[in-house]
Each structure stands twice: as structure tokens, then as C-alpha cells.
mmCIF file of C-alpha atoms in Angstrom:
data_model
loop_
_atom_site.group_PDB
_atom_site.id
_atom_site.type_symbol
_atom_site.label_atom_id
_atom_site.label_comp_id
_atom_site.label_asym_id
_atom_site.label_seq_id
_atom_site.Cartn_x
_atom_site.Cartn_y
_atom_site.Cartn_z
ATOM 1 C CA UNK A 1 28.575 -4.588 8.344
ATOM 2 C CA UNK A 2 25.108 -3.159 7.807
ATOM 3 C CA UNK A 3 22.229 -4.264 9.995
ATOM 4 C CA UNK A 4 18.973 -3.276 8.299
ATOM 5 C CA UNK A 5 15.553 -3.022 9.935
ATOM 6 C CA UNK A 6 12.478 -2.511 7.776
ATOM 7 C CA UNK A 7 9.528 -0.459 8.984
ATOM 8 C CA UNK A 8 6.222 0.200 7.247
ATOM 9 C CA UNK A 9 2.609 0.954 8.101
ATOM 10 C CA UNK A 10 -0.520 -1.132 7.800
ATOM 11 C CA UNK A 11 -1.694 0.651 4.632
ATOM 12 C CA UNK A 12 1.100 -1.221 2.825
ATOM 13 C CA UNK A 13 -1.092 -4.317 3.233
ATOM 14 C CA UNK A 14 1.834 -6.725 3.347
ATOM 15 C CA UNK A 15 0.754 -10.093 4.695
ATOM 16 C CA UNK A 16 1.197 -11.071 8.331
ATOM 17 C CA UNK A 17 3.310 -14.003 7.125
ATOM 18 C CA UNK A 18 5.754 -11.705 5.305
ATOM 19 C CA UNK A 19 5.827 -9.326 8.276
ATOM 20 C CA UNK A 20 6.892 -12.148 10.576
ATOM 21 C CA UNK A 21 9.266 -13.827 8.128
ATOM 22 C CA UNK A 22 11.409 -10.719 7.684
ATOM 23 C CA UNK A 23 10.910 -9.133 11.096
ATOM 24 C CA UNK A 24 9.284 -6.047 9.585
ATOM 25 C CA UNK A 25 8.158 -3.480 12.146
ATOM 26 C CA UNK A 26 4.513 -2.713 11.424
ATOM 27 C CA UNK A 27 2.976 0.627 12.405
ATOM 28 C CA UNK A 28 -0.740 -0.102 12.627
ATOM 29 C CA UNK A 29 -3.224 2.673 11.925
ATOM 30 C CA UNK A 30 -5.985 3.380 14.445
ATOM 31 C CA UNK A 31 -9.421 3.015 12.847
ATOM 32 C CA UNK A 32 -12.477 4.617 14.458
ATOM 33 C CA UNK A 33 -16.090 3.584 14.009
ATOM 34 C CA UNK A 34 -17.969 6.360 15.748
ATOM 35 C CA UNK A 35 -16.654 6.615 19.300
ATOM 36 C CA UNK A 36 -14.890 3.247 19.224
ATOM 37 C CA UNK A 37 -11.286 3.020 18.038
ATOM 38 C CA UNK A 38 -9.598 -0.173 16.909
ATOM 39 C CA UNK A 39 -6.037 -0.937 15.873
ATOM 40 C CA UNK A 40 -5.818 -2.365 12.349
ATOM 41 C CA UNK A 41 -4.297 -5.860 12.042
ATOM 42 C CA UNK A 42 -4.541 -6.210 15.842
ATOM 43 C CA UNK A 43 -8.233 -5.893 16.699
ATOM 44 C CA UNK A 44 -9.486 -7.325 13.400
ATOM 45 C CA UNK A 45 -8.258 -9.129 10.312
ATOM 46 C CA UNK A 46 -9.288 -8.143 6.785
ATOM 47 C CA UNK A 47 -12.344 -10.408 6.689
ATOM 48 C CA UNK A 48 -13.667 -9.053 9.961
ATOM 49 C CA UNK A 49 -13.028 -5.466 8.852
ATOM 50 C CA UNK A 50 -15.039 -5.967 5.651
ATOM 51 C CA UNK A 51 -17.951 -7.183 7.775
ATOM 52 C CA UNK A 52 -17.642 -4.196 10.124
ATOM 53 C CA UNK A 53 -17.438 -1.799 7.182
ATOM 54 C CA UNK A 54 -20.543 -3.125 5.451
ATOM 55 C CA UNK A 55 -22.529 -3.033 8.696
ATOM 56 C CA UNK A 56 -21.458 0.483 9.731
ATOM 57 C CA UNK A 57 -23.815 3.433 9.137
ATOM 58 C CA UNK A 58 -20.851 5.649 8.206
ATOM 59 C CA UNK A 59 -17.358 4.970 6.937
ATOM 60 C CA UNK A 60 -14.666 4.781 9.611
ATOM 61 C CA UNK A 61 -11.871 7.306 10.001
ATOM 62 C CA UNK A 62 -8.173 6.613 10.373
ATOM 63 C CA UNK A 63 -5.565 8.489 12.392
ATOM 64 C CA UNK A 64 -1.947 9.029 11.423
ATOM 65 C CA UNK A 65 0.999 7.378 13.151
ATOM 66 C CA UNK A 66 2.471 9.827 15.652
ATOM 67 C CA UNK A 67 5.925 11.355 16.056
ATOM 68 C CA UNK A 68 6.149 9.669 19.455
ATOM 69 C CA UNK A 69 5.463 6.222 17.998
ATOM 70 C CA UNK A 70 8.180 6.622 15.369
ATOM 71 C CA UNK A 71 10.534 7.990 17.996
ATOM 72 C CA UNK A 72 10.135 4.790 19.998
ATOM 73 C CA UNK A 73 10.880 2.680 16.918
ATOM 74 C CA UNK A 74 14.029 4.661 16.106
ATOM 75 C CA UNK A 75 15.253 4.549 19.712
ATOM 76 C CA UNK A 76 14.813 0.780 19.879
ATOM 77 C CA UNK A 77 16.579 0.226 16.561
ATOM 78 C CA UNK A 78 19.503 2.374 17.712
ATOM 79 C CA UNK A 79 19.724 0.472 21.011
ATOM 80 C CA UNK A 80 19.614 -2.844 19.133
ATOM 81 C CA UNK A 81 22.654 -1.960 17.030
ATOM 82 C CA UNK A 82 20.767 -1.434 13.775
ATOM 83 C CA UNK A 83 22.738 0.643 11.252
ATOM 84 C CA UNK A 84 19.938 1.404 8.777
ATOM 85 C CA UNK A 85 16.214 1.817 9.321
ATOM 86 C CA UNK A 86 14.343 1.678 6.012
ATOM 87 C CA UNK A 87 10.877 3.061 6.586
ATOM 88 C CA UNK A 88 8.388 3.041 3.687
ATOM 89 C CA UNK A 89 5.331 5.132 4.465
ATOM 90 C CA UNK A 90 1.808 5.720 3.156
ATOM 91 C CA UNK A 91 1.290 8.364 0.432
ATOM 92 C CA UNK A 92 2.450 11.662 1.943
ATOM 93 C CA UNK A 93 -0.308 13.579 0.173
ATOM 94 C CA UNK A 94 -2.980 11.365 1.707
ATOM 95 C CA UNK A 95 -1.717 11.256 5.277
ATOM 96 C CA UNK A 96 0.457 13.227 7.690
ATOM 97 C CA UNK A 97 2.258 10.036 8.696
ATOM 98 C CA UNK A 98 5.292 10.711 6.491
ATOM 99 C CA UNK A 99 5.768 14.094 8.162
ATOM 100 C CA UNK A 100 5.533 12.401 11.564
ATOM 101 C CA UNK A 101 8.358 10.045 10.630
ATOM 102 C CA UNK A 102 10.553 12.848 9.300
ATOM 103 C CA UNK A 103 10.048 14.976 12.414
ATOM 104 C CA UNK A 104 10.738 11.958 14.623
ATOM 105 C CA UNK A 105 14.023 11.378 12.797
ATOM 106 C CA UNK A 106 14.999 15.018 13.216
ATOM 107 C CA UNK A 107 14.252 14.889 16.947
ATOM 108 C CA UNK A 108 16.156 11.625 17.310
ATOM 109 C CA UNK A 109 19.337 13.081 15.825
ATOM 110 C CA UNK A 110 18.992 16.229 17.932
ATOM 111 C CA UNK A 111 18.846 13.996 21.025
ATOM 112 C CA UNK A 112 21.778 11.857 19.860
ATOM 113 C CA UNK A 113 24.541 14.115 18.454
ATOM 114 C CA UNK A 114 26.883 12.169 16.190
ATOM 115 C CA UNK A 115 24.541 9.199 15.815
ATOM 116 C CA UNK A 116 24.112 9.976 12.128
ATOM 117 C CA UNK A 117 27.622 8.623 11.522
ATOM 118 C CA UNK A 118 26.600 5.072 12.414
ATOM 119 C CA UNK A 119 22.799 5.066 12.413
ATOM 120 C CA UNK A 120 20.848 6.024 9.305
ATOM 121 C CA UNK A 121 17.084 6.557 9.036
ATOM 122 C CA UNK A 122 15.742 6.303 5.486
ATOM 123 C CA UNK A 123 12.162 7.611 5.465
ATOM 124 C CA UNK A 124 10.595 6.913 2.063
ATOM 125 C CA UNK A 125 7.358 8.481 0.865
ATOM 126 C CA UNK A 126 5.447 5.488 -0.529
ATOM 127 C CA UNK A 127 3.515 7.812 -2.902
ATOM 128 C CA UNK A 128 0.767 5.198 -3.032
ATOM 129 C CA UNK A 129 -1.193 2.595 -1.117
ATOM 130 C CA UNK A 130 -1.139 -1.195 -0.715
ATOM 131 C CA UNK A 131 1.462 -2.869 -2.944
ATOM 132 C CA UNK A 132 2.288 0.479 -4.508
ATOM 133 C CA UNK A 133 4.904 0.555 -1.746
ATOM 134 C CA UNK A 134 4.181 -2.655 0.172
ATOM 135 C CA UNK A 135 5.800 -4.787 -2.526
ATOM 136 C CA UNK A 136 8.897 -2.580 -2.330
ATOM 137 C CA UNK A 137 9.139 -3.397 1.385
ATOM 138 C CA UNK A 138 8.604 -7.124 0.857
ATOM 139 C CA UNK A 139 11.128 -7.404 -1.956
ATOM 140 C CA UNK A 140 13.571 -5.049 -0.245
ATOM 141 C CA UNK A 141 13.524 -7.258 2.855
ATOM 142 C CA UNK A 142 14.096 -10.339 0.721
ATOM 143 C CA UNK A 143 17.028 -8.704 -1.046
ATOM 144 C CA UNK A 144 18.583 -7.693 2.270
ATOM 145 C CA UNK A 145 18.163 -11.203 3.671
ATOM 146 C CA UNK A 146 19.951 -12.570 0.598
ATOM 147 C CA UNK A 147 22.910 -10.269 1.079
ATOM 148 C CA UNK A 148 22.158 -7.148 -0.967
ATOM 149 C CA UNK A 149 23.688 -3.909 0.284
ATOM 150 C CA UNK A 150 21.702 -1.008 1.705
ATOM 151 C CA UNK A 151 22.363 0.919 -1.512
ATOM 152 C CA UNK A 152 21.069 -1.939 -3.669
ATOM 153 C CA UNK A 153 17.963 -2.338 -1.536
ATOM 154 C CA UNK A 154 17.188 1.373 -1.609
ATOM 155 C CA UNK A 155 17.757 1.519 -5.373
ATOM 156 C CA UNK A 156 15.205 -1.251 -5.939
ATOM 157 C CA UNK A 157 12.672 0.214 -3.537
ATOM 158 C CA UNK A 158 12.920 3.728 -4.922
ATOM 159 C CA UNK A 159 12.600 2.493 -8.507
ATOM 160 C CA UNK A 160 9.453 0.538 -7.663
ATOM 161 C CA UNK A 161 7.854 3.355 -5.696
ATOM 162 C CA UNK A 162 8.744 6.084 -8.197
ATOM 163 C CA UNK A 163 7.518 4.129 -11.225
ATOM 164 C CA UNK A 164 4.654 2.039 -9.849
ATOM 165 C CA UNK A 165 1.262 2.462 -11.487
ATOM 166 C CA UNK A 166 -1.883 0.945 -10.028
ATOM 167 C CA UNK A 167 -5.103 0.427 -11.923
ATOM 168 C CA UNK A 168 -7.934 -0.574 -9.616
ATOM 169 C CA UNK A 169 -11.705 -0.772 -9.758
ATOM 170 C CA UNK A 170 -14.123 -0.483 -6.822
ATOM 171 C CA UNK A 171 -17.208 -2.629 -7.389
ATOM 172 C CA UNK A 172 -19.417 -0.119 -5.608
ATOM 173 C CA UNK A 173 -19.106 3.653 -5.463
ATOM 174 C CA UNK A 174 -20.845 4.297 -2.158
ATOM 175 C CA UNK A 175 -17.670 4.207 -0.059
ATOM 176 C CA UNK A 176 -15.742 6.433 -2.449
ATOM 177 C CA UNK A 177 -18.670 8.851 -2.450
ATOM 178 C CA UNK A 178 -18.779 9.011 1.346
ATOM 179 C CA UNK A 179 -15.020 9.456 1.658
ATOM 180 C CA UNK A 180 -14.881 12.223 -0.929
ATOM 181 C CA UNK A 181 -12.752 10.337 -3.455
ATOM 182 C CA UNK A 182 -15.568 10.639 -5.982
ATOM 183 C CA UNK A 183 -18.234 13.363 -5.748
ATOM 184 C CA UNK A 184 -21.444 11.982 -4.300
ATOM 185 C CA UNK A 185 -23.638 13.006 -7.223
ATOM 186 C CA UNK A 186 -21.333 11.424 -9.790
ATOM 187 C CA UNK A 187 -21.127 8.275 -7.701
ATOM 188 C CA UNK A 188 -24.931 8.091 -7.430
ATOM 189 C CA UNK A 189 -25.405 8.494 -11.175
ATOM 190 C CA UNK A 190 -22.669 5.940 -11.811
ATOM 191 C CA UNK A 191 -24.379 3.365 -9.611
ATOM 192 C CA UNK A 192 -27.711 3.887 -11.353
ATOM 193 C CA UNK A 193 -26.114 3.461 -14.766
ATOM 194 C CA UNK A 194 -24.069 0.435 -13.781
ATOM 195 C CA UNK A 195 -20.793 2.254 -14.407
ATOM 196 C CA UNK A 196 -17.541 1.134 -12.802
ATOM 197 C CA UNK A 197 -14.677 3.657 -12.688
ATOM 198 C CA UNK A 198 -11.193 2.435 -13.534
ATOM 199 C CA UNK A 199 -8.945 4.380 -11.199
ATOM 200 C CA UNK A 200 -5.293 5.115 -11.935
ATOM 201 C CA UNK A 201 -2.944 5.736 -9.023
ATOM 202 C CA UNK A 202 0.490 7.124 -9.788
ATOM 203 C CA UNK A 203 2.887 9.429 -7.930
ATOM 204 C CA UNK A 204 0.464 10.403 -5.156
ATOM 205 C CA UNK A 205 -2.529 11.061 -7.431
ATOM 206 C CA UNK A 206 -5.715 8.999 -7.777
ATOM 207 C CA UNK A 207 -7.719 9.820 -10.904
ATOM 208 C CA UNK A 208 -10.545 8.241 -12.882
ATOM 209 C CA UNK A 209 -8.854 6.897 -16.027
ATOM 210 C CA UNK A 210 -11.859 5.261 -17.670
ATOM 211 C CA UNK A 211 -15.318 3.836 -17.026
ATOM 212 C CA UNK A 212 -16.900 0.555 -18.026
ATOM 213 C CA UNK A 213 -20.485 -0.605 -17.883
ATOM 214 C CA UNK A 214 -20.952 -3.849 -15.988
ATOM 215 C CA UNK A 215 -18.616 -6.110 -14.041
ATOM 216 C CA UNK A 216 -17.723 -8.389 -16.969
ATOM 217 C CA UNK A 217 -15.767 -5.616 -18.674
ATOM 218 C CA UNK A 218 -13.621 -4.732 -15.672
ATOM 219 C CA UNK A 219 -10.818 -7.273 -15.988
ATOM 220 C CA UNK A 220 -10.452 -7.180 -19.805
ATOM 221 C CA UNK A 221 -10.254 -3.390 -19.725
ATOM 222 C CA UNK A 222 -7.702 -3.298 -16.896
ATOM 223 C CA UNK A 223 -5.582 -5.924 -18.666
ATOM 224 C CA UNK A 224 -5.609 -3.834 -21.854
ATOM 225 C CA UNK A 225 -4.445 -0.777 -19.936
ATOM 226 C CA UNK A 226 -1.686 -2.690 -18.152
ATOM 227 C CA UNK A 227 -0.397 -4.069 -21.460
ATOM 228 C CA UNK A 228 -0.135 -0.532 -22.829
ATOM 229 C CA UNK A 229 1.917 0.796 -19.914
ATOM 230 C CA UNK A 230 3.902 -2.000 -18.263
ATOM 231 C CA UNK A 231 7.689 -2.110 -18.451
ATOM 232 C CA UNK A 232 8.433 -5.204 -20.583
ATOM 233 C CA UNK A 233 9.212 -8.276 -18.513
ATOM 234 C CA UNK A 234 8.923 -6.479 -15.187
ATOM 235 C CA UNK A 235 7.168 -7.921 -12.118
ATOM 236 C CA UNK A 236 3.592 -7.053 -11.287
ATOM 237 C CA UNK A 237 1.127 -7.809 -8.519
ATOM 238 C CA UNK A 238 -2.617 -8.327 -8.219
ATOM 239 C CA UNK A 239 -4.666 -6.408 -5.662
ATOM 240 C CA UNK A 240 -8.024 -7.666 -4.412
ATOM 241 C CA UNK A 241 -10.462 -7.339 -1.550
ATOM 242 C CA UNK A 242 -13.328 -9.331 -0.118
ATOM 243 C CA UNK A 243 -13.672 -11.663 -3.129
ATOM 244 C CA UNK A 244 -10.614 -13.915 -3.650
ATOM 245 C CA UNK A 245 -12.108 -15.079 -6.952
ATOM 246 C CA UNK A 246 -11.304 -11.602 -8.318
ATOM 247 C CA UNK A 247 -7.643 -12.330 -7.606
ATOM 248 C CA UNK A 248 -7.926 -15.645 -9.443
ATOM 249 C CA UNK A 249 -9.629 -14.122 -12.477
ATOM 250 C CA UNK A 250 -7.191 -11.204 -12.778
ATOM 251 C CA UNK A 251 -4.220 -13.531 -12.295
ATOM 252 C CA UNK A 252 -5.403 -15.844 -15.054
ATOM 253 C CA UNK A 253 -6.133 -13.003 -17.484
ATOM 254 C CA UNK A 254 -2.800 -11.255 -16.950
ATOM 255 C CA UNK A 255 -0.777 -14.475 -17.019
ATOM 256 C CA UNK A 256 -2.291 -15.294 -20.396
ATOM 257 C CA UNK A 257 -1.791 -11.763 -21.727
ATOM 258 C CA UNK A 258 1.772 -11.209 -20.488
ATOM 259 C CA UNK A 259 3.076 -14.772 -20.582
ATOM 260 C CA UNK A 260 4.172 -14.866 -16.934
ATOM 261 C CA UNK A 261 2.372 -14.815 -13.572
ATOM 262 C CA UNK A 262 2.231 -12.081 -10.911
ATOM 263 C CA UNK A 263 4.885 -12.043 -8.199
ATOM 264 C CA UNK A 264 2.586 -10.637 -5.543
ATOM 265 C CA UNK A 265 -1.023 -10.924 -4.370
ATOM 266 C CA UNK A 266 -2.202 -8.189 -1.993
ATOM 267 C CA UNK A 267 -5.485 -8.182 -0.126
ATOM 268 C CA UNK A 268 -6.493 -4.664 0.849
ATOM 269 C CA UNK A 269 -6.830 -3.790 4.503
ATOM 270 C CA UNK A 270 -8.630 -1.081 6.439
ATOM 271 C CA UNK A 271 -6.902 2.020 5.026
ATOM 272 C CA UNK A 272 -7.797 1.224 1.422
ATOM 273 C CA UNK A 273 -11.101 -0.563 1.995
ATOM 274 C CA UNK A 274 -12.519 2.321 4.043
ATOM 275 C CA UNK A 275 -12.283 4.543 0.949
ATOM 276 C CA UNK A 276 -12.732 2.120 -1.952
ATOM 277 C CA UNK A 277 -15.053 -0.414 -0.353
ATOM 278 C CA UNK A 278 -14.395 -4.040 0.543
ATOM 279 C CA UNK A 279 -14.530 -5.383 -3.008
ATOM 280 C CA UNK A 280 -11.899 -4.125 -5.413
ATOM 281 C CA UNK A 281 -9.610 -5.621 -8.022
ATOM 282 C CA UNK A 282 -6.469 -4.081 -9.434
ATOM 283 C CA UNK A 283 -2.906 -4.407 -10.644
ATOM 284 C CA UNK A 284 0.349 -2.781 -9.517
ATOM 285 C CA UNK A 285 3.172 -2.648 -12.041
ATOM 286 C CA UNK A 286 6.174 -0.643 -13.260
ATOM 287 C CA UNK A 287 5.733 1.887 -16.030
ATOM 288 C CA UNK A 288 8.009 2.051 -19.052
ATOM 289 C CA UNK A 289 9.848 5.110 -17.710
#
């Protein structure tokens, strides 16, 4: 009988409640403000981080999860009699964390000859951020708890991660400009003109898909784009930041447009907010293939 343990990192932005409910092992990113380093989800919650971010003179930096940290997780799972570790990891093209996990798995099997016959490590490149892979972890854990096989769980998770599109909009460009996501000059001009970029995240790549002038056009434009790309009848989730009313407004607009509500509501944490700013709104959904 399979014994599955789920592992992810704090950029997945799954809720603390879900983490505890399913016993998900959370690898929390270190976040540094100047010379002071904090551990995300441990030393601050999302609300406190938004306050720290807005007060900081420069954006914080994050450090990847180390080979040693993953090695400890794999060793403990093996000792606990786990048969399958399913580890969904932040976008491999945005962080070295995925490589750390893969190297840790390689070293584990070198130290434990023959363990691969009974103990399987499934490291999955999340290709995205927040619910782009966090929802796959949440739903995968629910499926496993309800009796789905490892193969069924992995099939669902891989389908979500491989086909998930996120449209999101940062309400200010200053954080993106500082982090290099958007060139500083373009960000400055955009702020002066009241432009809001609609960003599209798919298969590792973040790109500006469109621009709107003024906040009132953000949600209608995102809804229109989702309607054009979403797999009919498939689940979707709303992403938001420091303003919960953005979640409410996007939820209402999409529920009316699609005829059914979102299955997931994800509040961004430190890894996303440090680059996009504390206030964002977005949608994660499956493309039409």
C-alpha cells in the first residue's frame, strides 16, 4: 500500500490551514531585508510581510532551499515508511530550488542503494508561482486522502501544472521595476500614464499580455481573457494580495461570466509579493490544450 507525503515550498502560497489538514511538509524560503533574514510563514504572516515590504527602502531578496534541507526531508520520509514523496517546487527557471531537490534525491539514492525499489521521490517543476502549482498540491493531497493512487494523483498534478495559465495584474509597478521583472523606465512611464500591465504566466514565462488604463478596467479585461482561454467547465482559482476586496470582486465577476464559482482563493506570500508588490489580483486556470 502506498504511503504518500506531499512536500512544497512557501512560494506555492497554500494556506496554513491546508498545510496542517493534509500534513504537507512546507519548505519556507528565507527572506532578507538588508542584513536581517527572516523565514517566510514563520517569522511573519502575509499581512505583516506586506507592511514590512511597503516600509522597506529596497525590495527584499529570497534564498533557495538547499540540498541539505531536502536531504533531511527525504531521510525522514524514508525512516517514517513513506513510499512516495511528491514534491512540487517553485518555477525552475526562477529559482535554483528545483535543482537542489533533484541533487538531494540523487545523493539520497547513492547513500541508500536499492531504496528506489520501495521509496520513490517525485520532484515536480511547478513551472509557476502561487496556485500555478500550489493548487495542484492542495488537490493532489485531497485526492490521496480520498483514496486515489499515486499514479492518479501525479496525473492530476502534472495536468494542472503543465496547462495552468495565470493572468495577474500588479496595482503598482515600483516593485516589478526594482526586481527587474519590468524595465525601470517602462515602469516609470506606466505609472505616470496610469497604465496597469496584465501579465500572463505560463510554462515558466512571465510576459506582459496587455495594458489597461485605470483600475476599473482590470477585472473586466482579465475576465475577458480568461473566457477566451479557459478549458470549458474546468476549475479555476482567484489570486489576490493585500486587498481581500479584490478577491471578492474577481470572484463575483468570474462566477457571473462562467456560471460557476472558483475552487480556490490564494493570497500571495513573500516570494510573489516581493516582485509584484503587495496588491495584485489574478486568476489561475487550465488552458484548452
